[in-house]
Amino acid sequence: LLQRHTNYLFILAMVLIGAFTKSAQFPFHFWLPNAMAAPTPISAFLHSATMVKAGIYLLARFHPVLGGTEAWMGTLVVVGGVTALLGAVQAVGQSDLKRMLAYTTIMALGILVMFLGGKTTPALTAAVTFLLVHALYKSALFLVVGIIDHETGTREIERVGGLIRSMPITTFGAATAAMSMAGFPLFLGFIGKEIMYAGAL
């Protein structure tokens, strides 16, 4: 087994550095919010569905080969936990809607890495489920922000109040995606979060 190889720690370090930089894990998390200059459909593609998830996918694919060791578990749980905490704290202080979503994406990526640090079936199931759930609601929210920016000319949250009257369809889309993100019952996010609770326990 590769876990018993003399170069295991070196191999693990190289894979983790590649995955962490791709998926914006601490201390490489700074690049993701700075990539917000892209048009919103590109942001939805890059930051929720595919590109930043490539590092997560790499970790998931390497889990059977490299996972299960103390080094794997300890590194992923600690780095993922720190990343999730930093993303959550930094998201609260944002006024630009797009940057707010970018920091919550960092938080979600940290949570995914934490779960991939586990070795039980519920933990890995939670990671794979949340991978899909996050891609769906976050891409929808990015597109909503793009619509708001296009119609109002700003993404500053203090300046876009009262849009429910002039943009009811967009409001409905934002509300449903946000409720899925929050884990309201009957939404896919609810199922994902219930599986995550089971995986965490």
CSV table of C-alpha atoms in Angstrom, one decimal:
chain,number,residue,atom,x,y,z
A,1,LEU,CA,0.0,0.0,0.0
A,2,LEU,CA,1.1,3.5,-0.8
A,3,GLN,CA,0.5,4.6,2.9
A,4,ARG,CA,3.4,2.4,3.9
A,5,HIS,CA,5.8,3.7,1.2
A,6,THR,CA,8.9,5.5,2.5
A,7,ASN,CA,8.0,8.6,0.4
A,8,TYR,CA,4.4,8.7,1.5
A,9,LEU,CA,4.6,12.0,3.3
A,10,PHE,CA,6.4,13.7,0.4
A,11,ILE,CA,3.8,12.3,-2.0
A,12,LEU,CA,1.0,13.4,0.3
A,13,ALA,CA,2.5,16.9,0.7
A,14,MET,CA,2.7,17.4,-3.1
A,15,VAL,CA,-0.9,16.3,-3.7
A,16,LEU,CA,-2.2,18.4,-0.8
A,17,ILE,CA,-0.4,21.5,-1.9
A,18,GLY,CA,-1.8,21.1,-5.4
A,19,ALA,CA,-5.4,20.5,-4.1
A,20,PHE,CA,-5.2,23.3,-1.5
A,21,THR,CA,-4.1,25.9,-4.0
A,22,LYS,CA,-6.7,24.9,-6.5
A,23,SER,CA,-9.5,24.9,-4.0
A,24,ALA,CA,-8.6,28.0,-2.1
A,25,GLN,CA,-7.6,26.4,1.2
A,26,PHE,CA,-5.7,28.3,3.9
A,27,PRO,CA,-3.1,29.8,3.4
A,28,PHE,CA,-3.9,29.9,-0.4
A,29,HIS,CA,-7.4,31.2,0.0
A,30,PHE,CA,-6.7,34.8,-0.9
A,31,TRP,CA,-6.9,34.3,-4.7
A,32,LEU,CA,-10.6,33.4,-4.9
A,33,PRO,CA,-12.2,36.7,-3.8
A,34,ASN,CA,-9.7,38.5,-6.0
A,35,ALA,CA,-11.1,36.7,-9.1
A,36,MET,CA,-14.4,38.5,-8.9
A,37,ALA,CA,-13.5,40.7,-11.8
A,38,ALA,CA,-14.8,38.0,-14.2
A,39,PRO,CA,-18.3,38.3,-15.7
A,40,THR,CA,-20.9,36.7,-13.4
A,41,PRO,CA,-21.7,33.6,-15.6
A,42,ILE,CA,-18.0,32.9,-15.5
A,43,SER,CA,-18.0,33.4,-11.7
A,44,ALA,CA,-20.9,30.9,-11.4
A,45,PHE,CA,-18.9,28.4,-13.5
A,46,LEU,CA,-15.5,29.0,-11.8
A,47,HIS,CA,-16.5,29.5,-8.1
A,48,SER,CA,-19.3,27.1,-7.6
A,49,ALA,CA,-19.5,24.3,-10.0
A,50,THR,CA,-16.2,23.3,-11.5
A,51,MET,CA,-12.9,25.0,-11.3
A,52,VAL,CA,-12.5,25.5,-7.6
A,53,LYS,CA,-14.0,22.0,-7.0
A,54,ALA,CA,-11.2,20.4,-9.0
A,55,GLY,CA,-8.9,20.3,-5.9
A,56,ILE,CA,-11.8,18.8,-3.9
A,57,TYR,CA,-12.3,16.2,-6.7
A,58,LEU,CA,-8.6,15.4,-6.6
A,59,LEU,CA,-8.7,14.8,-2.9
A,60,ALA,CA,-11.8,12.6,-3.3
A,61,ARG,CA,-10.1,10.5,-6.0
A,62,PHE,CA,-6.9,10.1,-4.0
A,63,HIS,CA,-8.8,9.2,-0.8
A,64,PRO,CA,-8.7,5.5,-1.3
A,65,VAL,CA,-4.9,5.6,-2.1
A,66,LEU,CA,-3.6,8.2,0.3
A,67,GLY,CA,-6.4,8.6,2.9
A,68,GLY,CA,-7.0,6.9,6.2
A,69,THR,CA,-3.7,7.9,7.8
A,70,GLU,CA,-3.2,10.3,10.7
A,71,ALA,CA,-1.3,12.7,8.4
A,72,TRP,CA,-4.1,12.8,5.9
A,73,MET,CA,-6.9,13.1,8.5
A,74,GLY,CA,-5.1,15.6,10.7
A,75,THR,CA,-4.0,17.9,7.8
A,76,LEU,CA,-7.4,17.9,6.0
A,77,VAL,CA,-9.5,18.4,9.2
A,78,VAL,CA,-7.3,21.3,10.5
A,79,VAL,CA,-6.8,23.1,7.2
A,80,GLY,CA,-10.4,22.6,6.1
A,81,GLY,CA,-11.6,23.9,9.5
A,82,VAL,CA,-9.4,26.9,9.5
A,83,THR,CA,-10.4,27.7,5.9
A,84,ALA,CA,-14.1,27.3,6.8
A,85,LEU,CA,-13.8,29.6,9.8
A,86,LEU,CA,-11.9,32.3,7.9
A,87,GLY,CA,-14.4,32.2,5.0
A,88,ALA,CA,-17.4,32.6,7.3
A,89,VAL,CA,-15.9,35.4,9.3
A,90,GLN,CA,-14.7,37.3,6.3
A,91,ALA,CA,-18.1,36.9,4.5
A,92,VAL,CA,-19.9,38.8,7.3
A,93,GLY,CA,-17.9,42.0,6.7
A,94,GLN,CA,-18.5,42.2,3.0
A,95,SER,CA,-20.9,44.7,1.3
A,96,ASP,CA,-20.3,43.6,-2.3
A,97,LEU,CA,-22.7,40.7,-3.0
A,98,LYS,CA,-20.2,38.9,-5.3
A,99,ARG,CA,-17.4,39.0,-2.7
A,100,MET,CA,-19.8,37.9,-0.1
A,101,LEU,CA,-20.6,34.8,-2.1
A,102,ALA,CA,-16.9,34.3,-2.8
A,103,TYR,CA,-16.1,34.1,0.9
A,104,THR,CA,-19.0,31.8,1.6
A,105,THR,CA,-17.6,29.6,-1.2
A,106,ILE,CA,-14.3,29.5,0.7
A,107,MET,CA,-16.2,28.4,3.7
A,108,ALA,CA,-18.0,25.6,1.8
A,109,LEU,CA,-14.7,24.4,0.3
A,110,GLY,CA,-13.2,24.2,3.8
A,111,ILE,CA,-16.1,22.1,5.0
A,112,LEU,CA,-15.7,19.8,2.0
A,113,VAL,CA,-12.0,19.3,2.8
A,114,MET,CA,-12.9,18.6,6.5
A,115,PHE,CA,-15.3,15.9,5.5
A,116,LEU,CA,-12.8,14.3,3.1
A,117,GLY,CA,-10.4,14.1,6.1
A,118,GLY,CA,-12.8,11.5,7.5
A,119,LYS,CA,-12.7,7.8,6.7
A,120,THR,CA,-16.2,6.7,7.5
A,121,THR,CA,-18.9,6.2,4.8
A,122,PRO,CA,-21.2,8.9,6.3
A,123,ALA,CA,-18.4,11.5,6.2
A,124,LEU,CA,-17.5,10.7,2.6
A,125,THR,CA,-21.1,10.6,1.6
A,126,ALA,CA,-21.6,14.0,3.2
A,127,ALA,CA,-18.7,15.4,1.2
A,128,VAL,CA,-20.0,14.1,-2.2
A,129,THR,CA,-23.5,15.2,-1.5
A,130,PHE,CA,-22.5,18.7,-0.4
A,131,LEU,CA,-20.3,19.0,-3.5
A,132,LEU,CA,-23.4,18.7,-5.6
A,133,VAL,CA,-25.7,20.8,-3.4
A,134,HIS,CA,-23.3,23.7,-3.1
A,135,ALA,CA,-22.7,23.8,-6.9
A,136,LEU,CA,-26.5,24.1,-7.5
A,137,TYR,CA,-27.4,26.8,-5.0
A,138,LYS,CA,-24.2,28.8,-5.3
A,139,SER,CA,-24.3,29.0,-9.1
A,140,ALA,CA,-27.9,30.2,-8.9
A,141,LEU,CA,-26.9,32.9,-6.4
A,142,PHE,CA,-24.0,34.1,-8.5
A,143,LEU,CA,-26.4,34.4,-11.5
A,144,VAL,CA,-28.9,36.3,-9.3
A,145,VAL,CA,-26.1,38.8,-8.4
A,146,GLY,CA,-25.3,39.2,-12.0
A,147,ILE,CA,-28.9,40.0,-12.8
A,148,ILE,CA,-29.0,42.6,-9.9
A,149,ASP,CA,-25.7,44.1,-11.1
A,150,HIS,CA,-27.0,44.3,-14.7
A,151,GLU,CA,-30.3,45.9,-13.8
A,152,THR,CA,-29.2,48.3,-11.0
A,153,GLY,CA,-25.6,49.0,-11.9
A,154,THR,CA,-24.3,48.0,-8.4
A,155,ARG,CA,-23.6,45.0,-6.2
A,156,GLU,CA,-23.4,47.0,-3.0
A,157,ILE,CA,-26.0,45.4,-0.6
A,158,GLU,CA,-26.8,48.8,1.0
A,159,ARG,CA,-28.0,50.2,-2.3
A,160,VAL,CA,-30.2,47.4,-3.7
A,161,GLY,CA,-33.0,47.2,-1.1
A,162,GLY,CA,-36.6,46.8,-2.1
A,163,LEU,CA,-36.0,44.9,-5.3
A,164,ILE,CA,-38.8,42.5,-4.5
A,165,ARG,CA,-41.2,45.1,-6.1
A,166,SER,CA,-39.4,45.7,-9.3
A,167,MET,CA,-37.7,42.3,-9.7
A,168,PRO,CA,-40.1,39.7,-8.3
A,169,ILE,CA,-38.9,36.7,-10.4
A,170,THR,CA,-35.3,37.4,-9.5
A,171,THR,CA,-36.3,37.7,-5.8
A,172,PHE,CA,-38.0,34.3,-6.0
A,173,GLY,CA,-34.9,32.8,-7.5
A,174,ALA,CA,-32.7,34.4,-4.8
A,175,ALA,CA,-35.0,33.2,-2.1
A,176,THR,CA,-35.2,29.6,-3.2
A,177,ALA,CA,-31.4,29.3,-3.7
A,178,ALA,CA,-30.8,31.0,-0.3
A,179,MET,CA,-33.3,28.7,1.5
A,180,SER,CA,-31.5,25.7,0.0
A,181,MET,CA,-28.2,27.2,1.2
A,182,ALA,CA,-29.7,27.6,4.7
A,183,GLY,CA,-31.0,24.0,4.7
A,184,PHE,CA,-34.7,24.7,4.8
A,185,PRO,CA,-36.9,21.5,4.6
A,186,LEU,CA,-38.0,20.3,1.2
A,187,PHE,CA,-34.9,21.8,-0.5
A,188,LEU,CA,-31.9,19.8,-1.6
A,189,GLY,CA,-29.8,21.8,0.8
A,190,PHE,CA,-31.8,20.4,3.7
A,191,ILE,CA,-31.0,16.8,2.6
A,192,GLY,CA,-27.3,17.7,2.1
A,193,LYS,CA,-27.1,19.3,5.6
A,194,GLU,CA,-28.8,16.3,7.3
A,195,ILE,CA,-26.3,14.0,5.6
A,196,MET,CA,-23.5,16.3,6.8
A,197,TYR,CA,-24.8,16.2,10.4
A,198,ALA,CA,-24.7,12.4,10.2
A,199,GLY,CA,-21.2,12.5,8.8
A,200,ALA,CA,-20.0,14.9,11.4
A,201,LEU,CA,-21.3,12.7,14.2
